[in-house]
XYZ file of C-alpha atoms in Angstrom:
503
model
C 11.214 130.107 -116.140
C 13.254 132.274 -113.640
C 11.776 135.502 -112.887
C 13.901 138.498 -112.628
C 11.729 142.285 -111.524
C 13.457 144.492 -113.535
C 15.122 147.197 -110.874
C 13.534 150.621 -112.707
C 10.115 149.010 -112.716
C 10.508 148.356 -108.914
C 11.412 151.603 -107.978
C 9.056 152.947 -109.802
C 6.355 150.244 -107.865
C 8.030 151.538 -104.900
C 8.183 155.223 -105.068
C 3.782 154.787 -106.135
C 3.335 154.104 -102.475
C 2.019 157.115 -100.887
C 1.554 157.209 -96.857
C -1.214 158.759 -95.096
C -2.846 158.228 -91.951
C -4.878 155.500 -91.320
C -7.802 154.888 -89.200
C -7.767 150.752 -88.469
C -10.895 148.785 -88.082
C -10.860 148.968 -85.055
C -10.815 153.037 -84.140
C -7.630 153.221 -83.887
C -5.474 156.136 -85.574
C -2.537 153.508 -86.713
C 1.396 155.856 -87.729
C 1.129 155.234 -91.395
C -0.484 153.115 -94.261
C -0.308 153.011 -97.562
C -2.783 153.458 -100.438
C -3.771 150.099 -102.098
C -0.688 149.542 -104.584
C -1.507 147.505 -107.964
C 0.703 144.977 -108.681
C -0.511 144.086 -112.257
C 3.328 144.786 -113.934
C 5.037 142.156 -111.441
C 4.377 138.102 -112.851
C 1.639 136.943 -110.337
C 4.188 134.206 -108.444
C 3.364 130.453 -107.266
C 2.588 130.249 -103.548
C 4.323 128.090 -100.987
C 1.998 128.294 -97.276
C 3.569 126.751 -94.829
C 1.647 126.908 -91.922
C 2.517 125.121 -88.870
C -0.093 124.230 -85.525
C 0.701 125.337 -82.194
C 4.034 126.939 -82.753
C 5.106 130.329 -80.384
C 5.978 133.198 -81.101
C 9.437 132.337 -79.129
C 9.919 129.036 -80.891
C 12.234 130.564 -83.389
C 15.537 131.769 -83.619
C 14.729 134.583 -85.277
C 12.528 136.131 -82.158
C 15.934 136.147 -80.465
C 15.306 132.774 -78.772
C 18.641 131.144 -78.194
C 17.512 128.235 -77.601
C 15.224 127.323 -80.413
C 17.814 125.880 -82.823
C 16.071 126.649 -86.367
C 18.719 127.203 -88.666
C 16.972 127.099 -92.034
C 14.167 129.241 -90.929
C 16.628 131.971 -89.917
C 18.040 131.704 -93.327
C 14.704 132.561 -94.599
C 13.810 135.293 -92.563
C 17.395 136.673 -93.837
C 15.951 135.976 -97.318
C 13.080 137.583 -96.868
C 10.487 139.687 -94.118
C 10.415 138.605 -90.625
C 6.700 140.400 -88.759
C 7.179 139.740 -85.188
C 3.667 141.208 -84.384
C 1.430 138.554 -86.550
C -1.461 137.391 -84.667
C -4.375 134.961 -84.919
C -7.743 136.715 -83.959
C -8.516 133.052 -81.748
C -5.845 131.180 -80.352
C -7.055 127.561 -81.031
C -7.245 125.617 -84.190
C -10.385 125.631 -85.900
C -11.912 129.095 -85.806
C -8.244 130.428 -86.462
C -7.718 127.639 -89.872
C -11.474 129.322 -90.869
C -10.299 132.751 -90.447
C -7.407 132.329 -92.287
C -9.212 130.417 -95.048
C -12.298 133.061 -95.203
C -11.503 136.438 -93.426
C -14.046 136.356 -90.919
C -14.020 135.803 -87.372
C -14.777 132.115 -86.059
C -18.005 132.925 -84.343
C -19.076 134.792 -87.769
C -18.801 131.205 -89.058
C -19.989 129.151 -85.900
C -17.440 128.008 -85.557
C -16.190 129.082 -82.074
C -13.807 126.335 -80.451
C -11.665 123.599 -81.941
C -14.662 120.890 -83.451
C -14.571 117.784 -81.012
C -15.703 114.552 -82.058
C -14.215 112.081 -80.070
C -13.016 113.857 -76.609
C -15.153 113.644 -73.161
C -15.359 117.163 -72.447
C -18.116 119.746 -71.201
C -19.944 119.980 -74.203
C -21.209 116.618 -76.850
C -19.577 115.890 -79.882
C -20.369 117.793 -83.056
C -19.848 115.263 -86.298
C -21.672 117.192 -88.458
C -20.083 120.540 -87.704
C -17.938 122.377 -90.440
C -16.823 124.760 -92.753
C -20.110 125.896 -94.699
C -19.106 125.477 -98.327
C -20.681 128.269 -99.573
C -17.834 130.038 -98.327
C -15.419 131.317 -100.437
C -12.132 130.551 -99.511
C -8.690 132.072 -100.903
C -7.320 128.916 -102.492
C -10.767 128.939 -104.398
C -10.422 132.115 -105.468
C -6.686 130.890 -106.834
C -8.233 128.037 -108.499
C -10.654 129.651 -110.600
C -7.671 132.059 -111.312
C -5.725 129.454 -112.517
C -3.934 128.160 -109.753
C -3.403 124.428 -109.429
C -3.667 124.173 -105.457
C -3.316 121.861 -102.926
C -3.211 120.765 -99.616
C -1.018 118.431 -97.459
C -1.733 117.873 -93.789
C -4.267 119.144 -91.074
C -7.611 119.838 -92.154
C -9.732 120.361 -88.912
C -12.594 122.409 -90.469
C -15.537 119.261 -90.406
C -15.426 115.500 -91.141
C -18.937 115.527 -93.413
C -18.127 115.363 -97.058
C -19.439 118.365 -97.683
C -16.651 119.829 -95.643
C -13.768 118.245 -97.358
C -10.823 120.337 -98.682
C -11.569 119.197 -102.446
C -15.161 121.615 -101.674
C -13.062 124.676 -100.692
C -11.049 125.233 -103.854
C -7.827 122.707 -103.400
C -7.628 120.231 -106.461
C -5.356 117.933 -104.198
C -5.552 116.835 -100.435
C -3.362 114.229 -98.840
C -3.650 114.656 -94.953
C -6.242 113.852 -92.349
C -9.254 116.108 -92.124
C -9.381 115.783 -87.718
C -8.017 117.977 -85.471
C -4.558 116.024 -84.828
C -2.943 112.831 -85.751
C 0.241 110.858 -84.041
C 3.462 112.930 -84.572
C 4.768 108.856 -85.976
C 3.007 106.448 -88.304
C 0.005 108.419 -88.715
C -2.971 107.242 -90.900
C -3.255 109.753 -94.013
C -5.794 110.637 -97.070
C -4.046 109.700 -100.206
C -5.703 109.648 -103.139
C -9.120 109.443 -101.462
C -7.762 106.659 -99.500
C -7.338 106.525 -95.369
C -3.801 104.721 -95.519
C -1.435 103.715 -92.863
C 1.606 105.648 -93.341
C 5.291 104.455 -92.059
C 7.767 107.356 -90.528
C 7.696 110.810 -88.802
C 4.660 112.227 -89.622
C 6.669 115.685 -90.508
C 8.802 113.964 -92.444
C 6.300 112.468 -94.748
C 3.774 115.378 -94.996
C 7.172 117.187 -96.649
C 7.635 114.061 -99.277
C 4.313 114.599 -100.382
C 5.238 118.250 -100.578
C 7.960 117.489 -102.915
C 5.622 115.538 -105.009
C 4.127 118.512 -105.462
C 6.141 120.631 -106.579
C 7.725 118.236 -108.985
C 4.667 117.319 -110.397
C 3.216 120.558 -111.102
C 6.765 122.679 -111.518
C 5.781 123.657 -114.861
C 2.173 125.132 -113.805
C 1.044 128.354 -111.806
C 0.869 126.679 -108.170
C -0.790 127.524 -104.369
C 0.253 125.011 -102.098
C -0.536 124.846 -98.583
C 1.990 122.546 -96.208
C -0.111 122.176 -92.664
C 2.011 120.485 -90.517
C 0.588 118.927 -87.784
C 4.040 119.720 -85.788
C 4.490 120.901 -83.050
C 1.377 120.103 -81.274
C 1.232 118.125 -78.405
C 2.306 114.853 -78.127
C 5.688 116.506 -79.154
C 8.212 113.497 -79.079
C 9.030 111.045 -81.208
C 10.959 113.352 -83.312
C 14.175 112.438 -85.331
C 17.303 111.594 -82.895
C 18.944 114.649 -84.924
C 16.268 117.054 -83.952
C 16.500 115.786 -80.137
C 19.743 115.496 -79.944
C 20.458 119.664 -79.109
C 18.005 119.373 -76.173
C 18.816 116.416 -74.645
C 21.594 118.231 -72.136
C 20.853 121.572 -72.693
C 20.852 123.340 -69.303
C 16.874 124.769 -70.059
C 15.604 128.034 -69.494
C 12.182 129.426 -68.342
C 9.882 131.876 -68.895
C 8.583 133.242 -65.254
C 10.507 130.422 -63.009
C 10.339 132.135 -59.990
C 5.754 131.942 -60.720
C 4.742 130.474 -57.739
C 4.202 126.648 -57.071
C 5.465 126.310 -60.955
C 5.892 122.556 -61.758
C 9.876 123.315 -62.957
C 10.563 119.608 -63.478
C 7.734 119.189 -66.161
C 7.911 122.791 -67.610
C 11.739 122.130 -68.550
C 10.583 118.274 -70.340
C 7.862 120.328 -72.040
C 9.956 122.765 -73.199
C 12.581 120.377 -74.628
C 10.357 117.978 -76.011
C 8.754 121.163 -77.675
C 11.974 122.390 -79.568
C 12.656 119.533 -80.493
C 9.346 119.139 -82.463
C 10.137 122.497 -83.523
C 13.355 121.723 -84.816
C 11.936 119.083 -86.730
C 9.737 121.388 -88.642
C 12.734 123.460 -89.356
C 14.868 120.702 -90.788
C 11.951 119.543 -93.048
C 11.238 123.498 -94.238
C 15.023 123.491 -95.195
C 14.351 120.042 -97.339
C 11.290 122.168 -99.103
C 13.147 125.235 -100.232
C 15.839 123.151 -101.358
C 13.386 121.616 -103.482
C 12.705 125.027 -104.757
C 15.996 125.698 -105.745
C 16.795 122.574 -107.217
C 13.451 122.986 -109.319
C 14.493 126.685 -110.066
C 11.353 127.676 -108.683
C 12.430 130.066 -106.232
C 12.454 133.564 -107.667
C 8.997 133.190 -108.784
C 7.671 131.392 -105.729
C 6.420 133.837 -102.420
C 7.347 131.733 -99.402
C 5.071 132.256 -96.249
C 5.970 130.492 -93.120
C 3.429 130.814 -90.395
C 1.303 129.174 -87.531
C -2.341 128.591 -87.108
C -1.853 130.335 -82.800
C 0.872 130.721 -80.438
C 1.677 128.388 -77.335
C 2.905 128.756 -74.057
C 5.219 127.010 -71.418
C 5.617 128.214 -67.977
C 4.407 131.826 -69.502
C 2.609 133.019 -66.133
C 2.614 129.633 -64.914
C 0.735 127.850 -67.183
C 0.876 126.019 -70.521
C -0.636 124.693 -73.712
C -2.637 127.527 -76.076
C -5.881 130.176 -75.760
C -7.166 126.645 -74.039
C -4.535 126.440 -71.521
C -3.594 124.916 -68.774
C -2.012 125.832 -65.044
C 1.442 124.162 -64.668
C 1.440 124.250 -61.388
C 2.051 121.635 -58.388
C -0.930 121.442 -56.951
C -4.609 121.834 -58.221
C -6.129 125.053 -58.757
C -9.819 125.956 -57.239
C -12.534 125.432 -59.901
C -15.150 127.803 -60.650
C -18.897 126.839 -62.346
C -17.387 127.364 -65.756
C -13.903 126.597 -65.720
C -12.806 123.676 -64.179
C -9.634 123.045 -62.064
C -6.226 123.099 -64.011
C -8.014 125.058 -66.612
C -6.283 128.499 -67.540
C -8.537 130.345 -70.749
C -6.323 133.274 -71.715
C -5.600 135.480 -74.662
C -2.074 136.256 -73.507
C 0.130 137.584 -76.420
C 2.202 134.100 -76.255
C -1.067 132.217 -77.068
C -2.188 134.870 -79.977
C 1.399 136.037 -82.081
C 2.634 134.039 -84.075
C 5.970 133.007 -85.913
C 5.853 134.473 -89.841
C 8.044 135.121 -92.465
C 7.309 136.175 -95.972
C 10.217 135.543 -98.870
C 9.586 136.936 -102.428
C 12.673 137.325 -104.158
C 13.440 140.769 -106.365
C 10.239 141.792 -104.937
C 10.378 141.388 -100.866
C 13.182 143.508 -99.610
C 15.890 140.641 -97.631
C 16.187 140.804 -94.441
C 13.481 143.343 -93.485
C 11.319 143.402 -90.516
C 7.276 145.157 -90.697
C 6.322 145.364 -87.032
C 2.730 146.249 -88.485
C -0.239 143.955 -86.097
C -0.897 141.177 -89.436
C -3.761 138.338 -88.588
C -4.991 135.498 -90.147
C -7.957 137.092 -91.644
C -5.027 139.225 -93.118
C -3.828 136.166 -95.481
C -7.388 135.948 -97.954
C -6.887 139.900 -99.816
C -3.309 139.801 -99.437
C -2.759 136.555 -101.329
C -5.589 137.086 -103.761
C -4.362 140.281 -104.528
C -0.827 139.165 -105.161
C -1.959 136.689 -107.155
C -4.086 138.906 -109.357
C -7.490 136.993 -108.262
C -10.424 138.537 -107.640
C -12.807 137.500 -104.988
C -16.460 137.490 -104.899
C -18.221 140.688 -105.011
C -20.726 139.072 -102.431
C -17.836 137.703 -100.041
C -17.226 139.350 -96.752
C -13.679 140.452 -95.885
C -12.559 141.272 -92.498
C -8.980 141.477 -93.388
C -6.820 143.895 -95.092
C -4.398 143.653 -98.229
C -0.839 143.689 -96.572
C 1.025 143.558 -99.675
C 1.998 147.387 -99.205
C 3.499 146.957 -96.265
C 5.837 143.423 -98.122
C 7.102 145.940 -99.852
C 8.042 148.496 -97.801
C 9.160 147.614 -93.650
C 8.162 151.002 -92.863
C 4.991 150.744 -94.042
C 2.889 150.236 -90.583
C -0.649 149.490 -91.477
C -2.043 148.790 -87.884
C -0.243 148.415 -84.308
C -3.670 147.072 -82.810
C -5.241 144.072 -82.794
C -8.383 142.324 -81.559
C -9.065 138.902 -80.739
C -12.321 137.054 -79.882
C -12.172 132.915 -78.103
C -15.496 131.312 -76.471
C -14.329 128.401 -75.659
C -16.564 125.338 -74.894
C -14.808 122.135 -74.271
C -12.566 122.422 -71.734
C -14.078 125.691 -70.158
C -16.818 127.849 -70.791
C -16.415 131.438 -71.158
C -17.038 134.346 -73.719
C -13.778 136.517 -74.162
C -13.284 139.193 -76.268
C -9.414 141.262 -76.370
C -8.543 144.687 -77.610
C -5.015 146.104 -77.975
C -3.701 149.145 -79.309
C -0.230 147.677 -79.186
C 0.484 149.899 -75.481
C -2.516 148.754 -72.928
C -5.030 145.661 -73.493
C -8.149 144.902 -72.588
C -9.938 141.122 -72.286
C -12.964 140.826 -71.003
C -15.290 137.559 -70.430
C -18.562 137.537 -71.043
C -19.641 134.727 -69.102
C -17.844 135.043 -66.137
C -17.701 137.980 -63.500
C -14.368 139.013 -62.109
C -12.109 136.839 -65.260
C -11.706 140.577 -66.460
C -7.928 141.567 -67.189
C -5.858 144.796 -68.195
C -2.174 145.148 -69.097
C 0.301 147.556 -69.750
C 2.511 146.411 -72.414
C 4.616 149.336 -72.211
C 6.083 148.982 -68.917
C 4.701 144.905 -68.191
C 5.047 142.977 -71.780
C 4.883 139.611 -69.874
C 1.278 140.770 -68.762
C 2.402 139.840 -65.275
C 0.092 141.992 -63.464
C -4.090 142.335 -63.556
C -4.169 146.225 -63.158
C -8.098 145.781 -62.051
C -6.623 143.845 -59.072
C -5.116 147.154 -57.888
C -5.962 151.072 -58.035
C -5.518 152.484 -61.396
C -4.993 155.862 -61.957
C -8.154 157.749 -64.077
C -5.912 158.208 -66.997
C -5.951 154.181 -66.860
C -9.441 153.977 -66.135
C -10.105 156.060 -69.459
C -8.488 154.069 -71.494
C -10.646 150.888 -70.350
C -13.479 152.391 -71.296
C -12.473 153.239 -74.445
C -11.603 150.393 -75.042
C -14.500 148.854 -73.911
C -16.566 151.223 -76.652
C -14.366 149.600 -79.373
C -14.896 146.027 -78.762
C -18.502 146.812 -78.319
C -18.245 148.280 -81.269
C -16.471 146.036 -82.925
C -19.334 143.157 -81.454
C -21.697 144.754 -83.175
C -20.211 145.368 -86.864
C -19.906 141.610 -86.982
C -22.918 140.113 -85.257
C -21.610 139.231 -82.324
C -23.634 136.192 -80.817
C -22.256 137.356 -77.276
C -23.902 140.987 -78.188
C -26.140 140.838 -75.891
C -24.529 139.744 -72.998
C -21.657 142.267 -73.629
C -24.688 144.887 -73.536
C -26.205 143.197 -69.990
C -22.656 143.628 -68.675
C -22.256 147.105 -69.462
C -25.356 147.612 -67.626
């Protein structure tokens, strides 16, 4: 049945939120936030996740990006809320699909870098590595609620059975459970069965979606649509999702960076849309679906990505794992090899996200409130009248306040936390309040870096590799008390070498 908010009962939802000031999680006083605001006299809605892997901030029209061509996700950001400051708290896929999944940080869970299996890298392989299922997860939470829930496409939280999807509260899977497939012909769980699939792997992941939907259109639904686009390999991708790129006289981020590899940054970049564009075409195929069902008044819509990405952004590429881009080798260190680039630059943490909830989400509004992944868990439970464990741990905060209202701001920091072990090995931990940032490693001397997003956004320049003012030098060290701090109120395994290096 369509679902129609009657306008008086709105306003009156509306008018209930009172602002006050708010001191964020991480010490920071934040402008405003909102008391928690019920939500009990508004239908609890089905829930559409579409989450995508590897997609930038920049890789959307919407961010003012000429040149990513995404038509239909425009139209939904029209529809609905666009937050241009979302963020993932680690900036590679495994840690950030358990934070968004749990509310807690990846190294809470142990599970700090992407879980390799098959790849020769610095560390072994780790088959029985996972997900714990004694976590609670949000689409459990929905399930006991009612929810029929489910799952199509990336997995990446542990290949034991234990680990499985089906253990953390979705009553359907069809996808693969490793950390990446082939973007063509890829091999796919259905039905409990690893089956050779025939097509674009986006394309097929959204026929299943459809499925879905018109299977279990007359039930309360949570479905989650993980796309395994647009991670690398990018290409092949539809011609009509190439086709844009294929002439199109390519801009770069940074193209004067020195020794920058122009010739491959420009293939990557195109190659890159066009994946994106692909993903775009296929969201436009979904929400059609809604329509046609006469699903979408009572459905929220939430389009986001699991990290950001980079290409030629201060000369390098790929994610929080990155990679120079550069013409000739970089010099290698102990821990980080050469052609290695570890970072926690804001193009590798924001990501793309857009929330639609007709009647109820205001259209075209924009929250520039600091929303992460461990965000997602009490905001969707709480929308959808759940109730989580009284036991469970939640790092995250209800957002749903600030859905309703764009000038809601309920933080303007953020914090993120990556120790990666594969390709490099180092121990960073980030703190922003939205103006200056602070990253820190851990594990190796002299990787330290501070920005001033005011007056350098592109965090083009290292201000410990030149004098800073005291008024500068203040604000490191406060900001070196709240990630300490923040260490500490979650367990921090790196505790004690944050301690050794204040010493």
């Amino acid at each position: 049945m369509t679902y129609m908010m009657n306008k008086n009962k709105l306003l009156r939802l509306l008018t209930s939120v009172s602002l006050l000031i708010y001191v964020s999680g991480c010490g920071q006083i934040s402008p405003k936030e909102s008391q928690p605001t019920s939500i009990h006299n508004i239908k609890a809605p089905n829930i559409l996740f579409i989450y995508t892997d590897d997609q930038a901030p920049w890789a959307l029209g919407r961010s003012g990006n000429k040149q990513a061509l995404t038509p239909n996700l425009d139209k939904l950001a029209k529809q609905g809320m666009f937050l241009p400051n979302a963020y993932s708290t680690t900036p590679v896929c495994t840690p950030s699909r358990a934070g968004l999944l749990t509310s807690q940080y990846g190294y809470e869970l142990g599970l700090d870098d992407w879980i390799n299996t098959k790849a020769k890298t610095l560390t072994g392989h780790q088959p029985d590595l996972g997900l714990a299922q004694e976590l609670e997860t949000w689409p459990e939470v929905l399930q006991k609620a009612g929810y029929t829930t489910g799952l199509i496409g990336k997995w990446h939280l542990g290949y034991q059975p234990q680990h499985h999807p089906k253990h953390h509260g979705y009553d359907e899977f069809v996808g693969f459970v490793g950390g990446g497939t082939t973007p063509v012909n890829p091999f796919l769980e259905i039905n409990g069965i690893e089956t050779k699939t025939q097509g674009l792997t986006t394309d097929i992941l959204t026929d299943h979606a459809l499925k879905f939907l018109e299977n279990h259109k007359d039930k309360r639904f949570a479905l989650s649509l993980h796309y395994r686009a647009p991670h690398y390999k990018f290409l092949p991708v539809a011609p009509e999702d190439e086709a844009p790129y294929l002439n199109m006289d390519i801009k770069l981020p940074h193209p004067d960076y020195p020794d920058l590899n122009t010739k491959r940054a420009k293939k990557l970049m195109r190659e890159y849309l066009s994946s994106v564009r692909g993903i775009d075409r296929n969201v436009g195929r979904v929400l059609a679906a809604l329509d046609q069902l006469d699903l979408t008044d009572n459905t929220l819509v939430v389009f986001t990505s699991d990290h950001g990405y980079n290409i030629a952004f201060n000369g390098m590429w790929h994610k929080g794992n990155g990679f120079w881009l550069l013409n000739n080798k970089t010099k290698a260190t102990e821990n980080i090899p050469s052609g290695q680039r570890p970072n926690l630059y804001d193009p590798s943490l924001k990501v793309p996200t857009i929330v639609r909830w007709p009647n109820v989400i205001k259209a075209n509004s924009e929250n520039r409130s600091t929303m992460s992944n461990l965000d997602w868990f009490p905001t969707l439970v709480g929308i959808a009248q759940a109730k989580a464990s009284s036991a469970n741990i939640i790092r995250g905060k209800d957002f749903f306040p600030a859905l309703l209202d764009e000038n809601i701001i309920l933080s303007t920091d953020y914090y993120a936390a990556y120790t990666t072990q594969h390709q490099s090995i180092t121990g960073m931990r980030m703190y922003s309040d939205g103006q200056f940032k602070l990253l820190r490693d851990f594990k190796n001397k002299g990787r330290d870096e501070f920005y001033d997003l005011k007056n350098d956004p592109d965090e083009t320049t290292n201000l410990f590799m030149q004098h800073m003012t005291s008024e500068q030098q203040k604000i490191v060290n406060k900001f070196d008390q709240i990630i300490l701090n923040k260490m500490r109120s979650t367990k921090d395994p790196l505790l004690q070498l944050a301690n050794e290096f204040r010493q």
